[in-house]
Short mmCIF file of C-alpha atoms and ligand atoms in Angstrom, two decimals:
data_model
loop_
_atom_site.label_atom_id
_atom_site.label_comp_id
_atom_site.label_asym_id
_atom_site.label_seq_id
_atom_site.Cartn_x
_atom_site.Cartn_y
_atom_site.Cartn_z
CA UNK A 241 -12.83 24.88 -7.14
CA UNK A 242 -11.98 21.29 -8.17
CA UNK A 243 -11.72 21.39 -12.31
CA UNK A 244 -10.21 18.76 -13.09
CA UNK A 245 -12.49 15.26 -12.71
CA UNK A 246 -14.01 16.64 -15.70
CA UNK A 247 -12.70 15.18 -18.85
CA UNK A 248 -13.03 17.96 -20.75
CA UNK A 249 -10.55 20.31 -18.39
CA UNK A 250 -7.96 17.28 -18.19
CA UNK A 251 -8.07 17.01 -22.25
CA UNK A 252 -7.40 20.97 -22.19
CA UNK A 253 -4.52 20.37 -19.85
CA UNK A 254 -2.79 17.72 -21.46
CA UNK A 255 -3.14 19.64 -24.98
CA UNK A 256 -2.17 22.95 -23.25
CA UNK A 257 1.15 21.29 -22.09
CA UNK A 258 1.78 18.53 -24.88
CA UNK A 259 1.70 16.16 -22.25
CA UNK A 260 2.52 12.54 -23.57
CA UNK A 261 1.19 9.59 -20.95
CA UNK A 262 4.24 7.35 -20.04
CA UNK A 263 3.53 4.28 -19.43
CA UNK A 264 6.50 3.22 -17.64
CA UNK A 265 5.64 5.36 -14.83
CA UNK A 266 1.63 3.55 -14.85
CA UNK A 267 -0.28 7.16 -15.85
CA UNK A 268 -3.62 6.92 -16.14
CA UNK A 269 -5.44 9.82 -14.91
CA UNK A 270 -9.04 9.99 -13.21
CA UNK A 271 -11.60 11.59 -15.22
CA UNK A 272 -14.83 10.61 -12.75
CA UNK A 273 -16.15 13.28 -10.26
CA UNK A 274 -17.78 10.63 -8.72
CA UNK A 275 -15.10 8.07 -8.03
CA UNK A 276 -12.97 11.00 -6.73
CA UNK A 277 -15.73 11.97 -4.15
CA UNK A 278 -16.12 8.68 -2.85
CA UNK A 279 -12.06 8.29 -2.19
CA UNK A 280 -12.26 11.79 -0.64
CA UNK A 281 -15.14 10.65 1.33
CA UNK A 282 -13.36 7.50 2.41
CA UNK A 283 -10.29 8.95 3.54
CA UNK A 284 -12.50 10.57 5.99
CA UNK A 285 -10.04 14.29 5.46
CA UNK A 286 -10.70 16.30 7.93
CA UNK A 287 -9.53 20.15 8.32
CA UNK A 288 -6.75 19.20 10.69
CA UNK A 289 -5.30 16.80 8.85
CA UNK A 290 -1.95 16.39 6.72
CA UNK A 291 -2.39 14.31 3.57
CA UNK A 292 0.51 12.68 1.70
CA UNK A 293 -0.87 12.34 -2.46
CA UNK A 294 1.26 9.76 -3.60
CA UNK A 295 1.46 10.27 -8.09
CA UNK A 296 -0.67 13.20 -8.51
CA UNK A 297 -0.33 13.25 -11.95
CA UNK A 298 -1.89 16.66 -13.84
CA UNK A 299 -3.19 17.50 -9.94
CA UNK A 300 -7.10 16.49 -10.16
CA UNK A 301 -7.32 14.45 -6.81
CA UNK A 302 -5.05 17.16 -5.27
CA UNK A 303 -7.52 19.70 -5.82
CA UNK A 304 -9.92 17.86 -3.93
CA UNK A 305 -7.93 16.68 -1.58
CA UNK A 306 -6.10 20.35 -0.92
CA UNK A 307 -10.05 21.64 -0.43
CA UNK A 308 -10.67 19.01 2.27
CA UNK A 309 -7.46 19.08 4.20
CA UNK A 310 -5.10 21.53 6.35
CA UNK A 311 -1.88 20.43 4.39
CA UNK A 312 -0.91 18.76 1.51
CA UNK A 313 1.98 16.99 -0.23
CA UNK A 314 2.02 15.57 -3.01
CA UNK A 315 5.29 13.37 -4.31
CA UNK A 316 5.43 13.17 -8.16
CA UNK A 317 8.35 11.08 -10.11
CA UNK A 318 7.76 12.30 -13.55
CA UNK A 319 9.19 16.21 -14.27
CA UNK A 320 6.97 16.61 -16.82
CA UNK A 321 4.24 16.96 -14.77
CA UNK A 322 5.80 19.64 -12.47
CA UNK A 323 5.24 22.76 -14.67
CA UNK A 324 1.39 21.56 -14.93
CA UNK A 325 1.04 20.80 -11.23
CA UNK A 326 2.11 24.81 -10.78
CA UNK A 327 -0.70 25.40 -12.92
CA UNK A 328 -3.37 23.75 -12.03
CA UNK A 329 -3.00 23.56 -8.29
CA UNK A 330 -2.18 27.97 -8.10
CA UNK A 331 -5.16 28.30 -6.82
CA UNK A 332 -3.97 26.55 -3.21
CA UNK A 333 -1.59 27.67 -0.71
CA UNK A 334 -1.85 24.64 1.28
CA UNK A 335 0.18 22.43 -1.39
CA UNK A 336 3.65 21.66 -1.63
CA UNK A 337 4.75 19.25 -4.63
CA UNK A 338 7.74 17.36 -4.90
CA UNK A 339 9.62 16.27 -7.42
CA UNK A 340 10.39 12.41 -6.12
CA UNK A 341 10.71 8.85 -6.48
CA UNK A 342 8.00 7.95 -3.43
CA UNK A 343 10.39 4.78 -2.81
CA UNK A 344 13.13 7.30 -2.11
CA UNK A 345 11.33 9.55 0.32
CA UNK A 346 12.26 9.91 3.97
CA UNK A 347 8.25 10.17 5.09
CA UNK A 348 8.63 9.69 8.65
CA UNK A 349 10.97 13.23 8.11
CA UNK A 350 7.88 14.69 5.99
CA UNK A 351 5.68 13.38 9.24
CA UNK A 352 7.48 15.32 11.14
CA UNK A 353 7.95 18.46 9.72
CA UNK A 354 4.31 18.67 8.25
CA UNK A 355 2.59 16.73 10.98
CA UNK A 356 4.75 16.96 14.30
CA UNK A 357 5.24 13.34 14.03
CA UNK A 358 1.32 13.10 14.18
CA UNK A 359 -0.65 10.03 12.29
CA UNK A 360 -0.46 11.06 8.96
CA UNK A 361 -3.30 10.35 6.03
CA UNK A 362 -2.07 8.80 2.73
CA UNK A 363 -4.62 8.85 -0.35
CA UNK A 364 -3.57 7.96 -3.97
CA UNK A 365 -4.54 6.66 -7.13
CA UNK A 366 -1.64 4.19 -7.14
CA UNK A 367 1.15 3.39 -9.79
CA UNK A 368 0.32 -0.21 -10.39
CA UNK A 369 3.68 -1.34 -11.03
CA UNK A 370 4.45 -0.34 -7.40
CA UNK A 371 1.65 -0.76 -5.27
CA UNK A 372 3.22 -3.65 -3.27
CA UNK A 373 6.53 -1.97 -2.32
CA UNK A 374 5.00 1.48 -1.45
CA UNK A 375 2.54 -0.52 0.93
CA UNK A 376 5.03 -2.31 2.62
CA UNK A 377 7.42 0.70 2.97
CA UNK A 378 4.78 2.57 4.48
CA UNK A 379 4.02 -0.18 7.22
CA UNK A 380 7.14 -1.49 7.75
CA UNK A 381 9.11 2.16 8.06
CA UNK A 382 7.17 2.56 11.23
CA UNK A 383 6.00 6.09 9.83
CA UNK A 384 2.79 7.46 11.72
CA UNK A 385 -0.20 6.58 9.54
CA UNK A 386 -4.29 6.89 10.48
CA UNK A 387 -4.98 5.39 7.39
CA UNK A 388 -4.07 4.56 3.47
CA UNK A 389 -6.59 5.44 0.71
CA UNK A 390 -5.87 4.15 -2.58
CA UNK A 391 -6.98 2.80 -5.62
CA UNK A 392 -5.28 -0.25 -6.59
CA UNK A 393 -5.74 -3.09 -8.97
CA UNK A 394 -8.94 -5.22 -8.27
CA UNK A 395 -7.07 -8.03 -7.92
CA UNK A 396 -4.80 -6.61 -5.55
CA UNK A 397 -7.39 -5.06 -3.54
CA UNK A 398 -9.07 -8.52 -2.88
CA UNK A 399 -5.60 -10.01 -2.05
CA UNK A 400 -5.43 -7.25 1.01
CA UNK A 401 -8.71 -9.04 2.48
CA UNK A 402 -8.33 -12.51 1.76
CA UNK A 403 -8.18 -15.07 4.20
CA UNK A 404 -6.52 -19.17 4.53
CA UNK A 405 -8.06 -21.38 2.19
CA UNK A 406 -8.36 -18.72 -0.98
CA UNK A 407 -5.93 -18.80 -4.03
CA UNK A 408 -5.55 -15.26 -3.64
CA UNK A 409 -4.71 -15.21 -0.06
CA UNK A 410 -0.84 -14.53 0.48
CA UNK A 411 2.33 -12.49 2.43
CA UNK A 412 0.23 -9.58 0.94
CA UNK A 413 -2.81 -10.30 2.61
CA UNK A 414 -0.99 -11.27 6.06
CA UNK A 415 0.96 -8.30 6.05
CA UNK A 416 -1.75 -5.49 5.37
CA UNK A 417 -3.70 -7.36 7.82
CA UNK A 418 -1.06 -7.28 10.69
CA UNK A 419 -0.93 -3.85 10.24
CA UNK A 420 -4.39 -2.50 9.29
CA UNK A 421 -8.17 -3.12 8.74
CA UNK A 422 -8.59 -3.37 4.97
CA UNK A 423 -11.90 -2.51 3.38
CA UNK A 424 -13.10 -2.27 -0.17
CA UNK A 425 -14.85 0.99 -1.26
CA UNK A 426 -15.52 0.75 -4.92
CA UNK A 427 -14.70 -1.03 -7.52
CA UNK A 428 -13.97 1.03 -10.33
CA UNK A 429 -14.18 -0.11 -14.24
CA UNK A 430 -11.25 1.03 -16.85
CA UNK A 431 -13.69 4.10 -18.42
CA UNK A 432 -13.27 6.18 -15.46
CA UNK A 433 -9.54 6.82 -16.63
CA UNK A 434 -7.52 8.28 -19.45
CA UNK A 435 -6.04 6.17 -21.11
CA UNK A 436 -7.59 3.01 -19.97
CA UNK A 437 -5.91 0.34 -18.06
CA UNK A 438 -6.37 -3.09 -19.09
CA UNK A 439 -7.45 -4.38 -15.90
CA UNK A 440 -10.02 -3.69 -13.15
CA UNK A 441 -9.58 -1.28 -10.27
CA UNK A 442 -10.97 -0.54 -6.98
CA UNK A 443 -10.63 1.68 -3.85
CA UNK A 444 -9.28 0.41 -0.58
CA UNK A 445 -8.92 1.84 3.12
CA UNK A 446 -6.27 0.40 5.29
CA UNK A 447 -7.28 1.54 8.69
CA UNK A 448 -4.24 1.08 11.00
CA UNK A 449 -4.30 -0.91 13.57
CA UNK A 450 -3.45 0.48 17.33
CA UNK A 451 -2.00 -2.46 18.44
CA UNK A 452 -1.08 -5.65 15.80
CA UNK A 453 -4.05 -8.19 16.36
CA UNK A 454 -1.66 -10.83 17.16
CA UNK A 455 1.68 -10.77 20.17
CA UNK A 456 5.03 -11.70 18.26
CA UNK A 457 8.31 -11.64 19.85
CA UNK A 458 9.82 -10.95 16.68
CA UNK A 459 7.90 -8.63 13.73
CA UNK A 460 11.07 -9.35 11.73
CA UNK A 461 10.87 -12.87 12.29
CA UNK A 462 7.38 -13.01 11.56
CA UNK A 463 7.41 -11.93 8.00
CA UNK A 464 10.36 -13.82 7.30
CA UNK A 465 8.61 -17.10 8.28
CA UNK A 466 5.72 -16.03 6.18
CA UNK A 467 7.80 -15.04 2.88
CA UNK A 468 9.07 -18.68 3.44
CA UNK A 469 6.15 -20.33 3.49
CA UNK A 470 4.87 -18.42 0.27
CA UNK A 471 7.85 -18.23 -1.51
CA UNK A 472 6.92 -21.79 -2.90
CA UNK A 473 4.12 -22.02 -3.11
CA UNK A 474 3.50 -25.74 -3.60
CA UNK A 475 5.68 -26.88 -1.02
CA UNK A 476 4.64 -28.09 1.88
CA UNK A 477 5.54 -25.50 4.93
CA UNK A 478 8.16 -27.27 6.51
CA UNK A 479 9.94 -27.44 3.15
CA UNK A 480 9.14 -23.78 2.33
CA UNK A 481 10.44 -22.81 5.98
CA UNK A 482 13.79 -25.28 5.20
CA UNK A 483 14.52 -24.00 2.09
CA UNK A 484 14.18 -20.62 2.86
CA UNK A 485 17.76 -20.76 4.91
CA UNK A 486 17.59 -17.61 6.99
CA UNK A 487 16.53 -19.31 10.52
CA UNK A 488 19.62 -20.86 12.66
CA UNK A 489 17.71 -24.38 13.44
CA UNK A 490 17.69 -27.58 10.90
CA UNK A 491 14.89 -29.44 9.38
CA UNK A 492 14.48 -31.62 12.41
CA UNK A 493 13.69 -28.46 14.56
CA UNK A 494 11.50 -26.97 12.09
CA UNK A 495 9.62 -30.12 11.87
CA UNK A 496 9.23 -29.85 16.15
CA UNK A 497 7.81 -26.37 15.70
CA UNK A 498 5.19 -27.40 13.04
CA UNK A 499 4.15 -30.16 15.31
CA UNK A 500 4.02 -28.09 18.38
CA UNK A 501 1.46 -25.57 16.52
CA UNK A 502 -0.50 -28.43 16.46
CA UNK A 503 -0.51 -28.81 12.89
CA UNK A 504 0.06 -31.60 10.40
CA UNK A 505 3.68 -31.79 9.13
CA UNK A 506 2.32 -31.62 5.35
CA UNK A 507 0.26 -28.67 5.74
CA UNK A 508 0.91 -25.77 3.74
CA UNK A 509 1.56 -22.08 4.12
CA UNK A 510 -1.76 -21.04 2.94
CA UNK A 511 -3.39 -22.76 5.51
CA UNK A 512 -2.31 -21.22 8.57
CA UNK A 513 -4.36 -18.36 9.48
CA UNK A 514 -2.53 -14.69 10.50
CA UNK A 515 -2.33 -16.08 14.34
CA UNK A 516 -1.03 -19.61 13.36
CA UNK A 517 1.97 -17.17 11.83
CA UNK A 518 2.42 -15.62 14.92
CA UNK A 519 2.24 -18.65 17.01
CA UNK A 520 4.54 -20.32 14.78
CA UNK A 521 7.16 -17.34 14.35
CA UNK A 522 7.09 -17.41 18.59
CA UNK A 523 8.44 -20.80 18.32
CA UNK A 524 11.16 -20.78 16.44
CA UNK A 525 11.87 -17.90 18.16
CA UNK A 526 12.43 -19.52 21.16
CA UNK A 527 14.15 -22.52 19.22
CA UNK A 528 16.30 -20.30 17.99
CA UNK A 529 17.27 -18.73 21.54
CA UNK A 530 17.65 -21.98 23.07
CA UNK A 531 20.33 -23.10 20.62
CA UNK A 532 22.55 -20.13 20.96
CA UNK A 533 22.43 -19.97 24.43
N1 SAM B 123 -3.38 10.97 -9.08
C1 SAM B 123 -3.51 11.09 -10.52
C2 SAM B 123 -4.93 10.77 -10.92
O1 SAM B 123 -5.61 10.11 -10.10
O2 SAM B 123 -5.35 11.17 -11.99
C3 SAM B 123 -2.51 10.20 -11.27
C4 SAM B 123 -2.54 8.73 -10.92
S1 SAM B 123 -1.54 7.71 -11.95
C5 SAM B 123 -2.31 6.15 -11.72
C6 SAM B 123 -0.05 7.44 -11.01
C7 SAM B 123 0.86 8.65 -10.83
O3 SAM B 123 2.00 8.27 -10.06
C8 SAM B 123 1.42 9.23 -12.12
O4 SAM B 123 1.30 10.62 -12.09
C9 SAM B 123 2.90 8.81 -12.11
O5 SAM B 123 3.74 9.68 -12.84
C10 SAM B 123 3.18 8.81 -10.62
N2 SAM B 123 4.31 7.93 -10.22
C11 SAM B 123 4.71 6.76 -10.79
N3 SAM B 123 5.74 6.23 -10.11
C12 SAM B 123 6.01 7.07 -9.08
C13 SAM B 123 6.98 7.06 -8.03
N4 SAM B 123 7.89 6.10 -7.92
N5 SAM B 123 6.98 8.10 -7.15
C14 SAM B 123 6.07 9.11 -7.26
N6 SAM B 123 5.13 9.16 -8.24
C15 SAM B 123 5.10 8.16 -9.13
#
């Protein structure tokens, strides 16, 4: 049975094994039985299903998530957590932890040889300092994923739903909503963990999409023109796109495809909605293949 949501058995643990937090590696451990039952719940595990645990720390959402699910692994960076993991997860045979940087993981191999290639299920409670990259690796890899569970910085989490017109709405929010339907589960305050973070948290489900909402000819091309348009922030778009330098056409041409979007040449970025993007990347795609023809 699941122990360790109870602060009491994740005190004995970390005395048992001298276990010092390192911050470096964003460590702070869930001690709330009822946050963890409402991520399991979320992530909607079913017996079938393989789960990827992304930072399981001393092992308490594995426990949970190894009595919901057919399979689980569960990537861990910091060694000192390996002998502990042994320990507190000997009670399941459907577990296999690795010792690993997540960024340096081959998943779409792991979805394969756990999952047949199958859409895979990814719950965590995120490392902070690398919520972003994992994200993006995980869409952008192409690996098979249902959904992503994970608890993430508040601020983050409302970034992933944002829309134009907000000061938190970004390439964040236009990527996760390319590829998925985000929605908020919980927010969760800093005294549900040990040691307590200095900022807010909160649960979000990324439900992949089937199909992308919106037709591109290019998905590369796509999230290059919205990095541009971000990447400064107070420029207008056609600047942003110009200064950028990765697209074959000149200013003139860039200024053509603003206009033919039907937009005002001094618009910005973070106006343009997730379909304006796509219209937009379309065409200077087709800019871009009429001049090198
Ligand atoms: N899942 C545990 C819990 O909820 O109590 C721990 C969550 S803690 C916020 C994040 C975990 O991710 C830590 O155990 C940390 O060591 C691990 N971690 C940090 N960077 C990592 C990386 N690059 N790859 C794999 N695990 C990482």
């Amino acid at each position: 049975m699941a122990t360790l949501g109870n602060p009491k058995n994740t005190i004995e643990i970390l005395q048992k094994y001298h276990f010092n937090f390192q911050k470096k590696f964003g460590q702070n451990f869930l001690i709330d039985t009822r946050v963890l039952e409402e991520i399991i719940e979320a992530a909607r595990i079913t017996e079938d299903d393989f789960v990827l645990e992304i930072g399981p720390g001393i092992g308490t959402m594995t426990q949970y998530l190894c009595e919901a699910a057919r399979s689980v692994v569960a990537v861990e960076i910091d060694t000192n957590l390996i002998p502990i993991l042994k320990d507190t997860l000997s009670a399941y045979h459907n577990v296999e932890v690795l010792n690993a940087d997540i960024l340096k993981v081959d998943i779409q191999k792991l979805a394969q040889e756990h999952n047949g290639g199958r859409p895979i299920k990814v719950v965590a409670n995120l490392p902070y300092y690398i919520t972003t990259p994992i994200i993006m690796g995980l869409f952008e890899s192409h690996v098979p994923i249902d959904s992503i569970t994970i608890m993430v910085q508040k601020e983050v989490a409302d970034r992933m739903q944002e829309g134009p017109g907000s000061k938190e709405y970004g390439a964040l929010s236009l990527a996760v909503q390319y590829y998925a339907k985000p929605e908020i589960v919980v927010n969760v305050p800093p005294s549900c963990f040990m040691p307590q973070p200095k900022v807010g948290s909160a649960v979000i489900r990324l439900t992949r999409h089937e199909q992308p909402p919106v037709d591109v000819k290019s998905e590369k091309l796509l999230f290059q023109v919205i990095r541009a348009s971000f990447n400064q922030r107070r420029k207008t778009l056609a600047n942003g796109l110009n200064n950028f330098g990765a697209f074959s056409i000149g200013k003139e041409q860039i200024q053509q495809c603003i206009e033919e979007l039907g937009v005002s040449a001094n618009i910005r970025g973070e106006a343009l909605s997730l379909e304006q993007f796509a219209d937009l990347s379309n065409i200077i795609y087709d800019k871009q293949t009429q001049k090198s023809e």
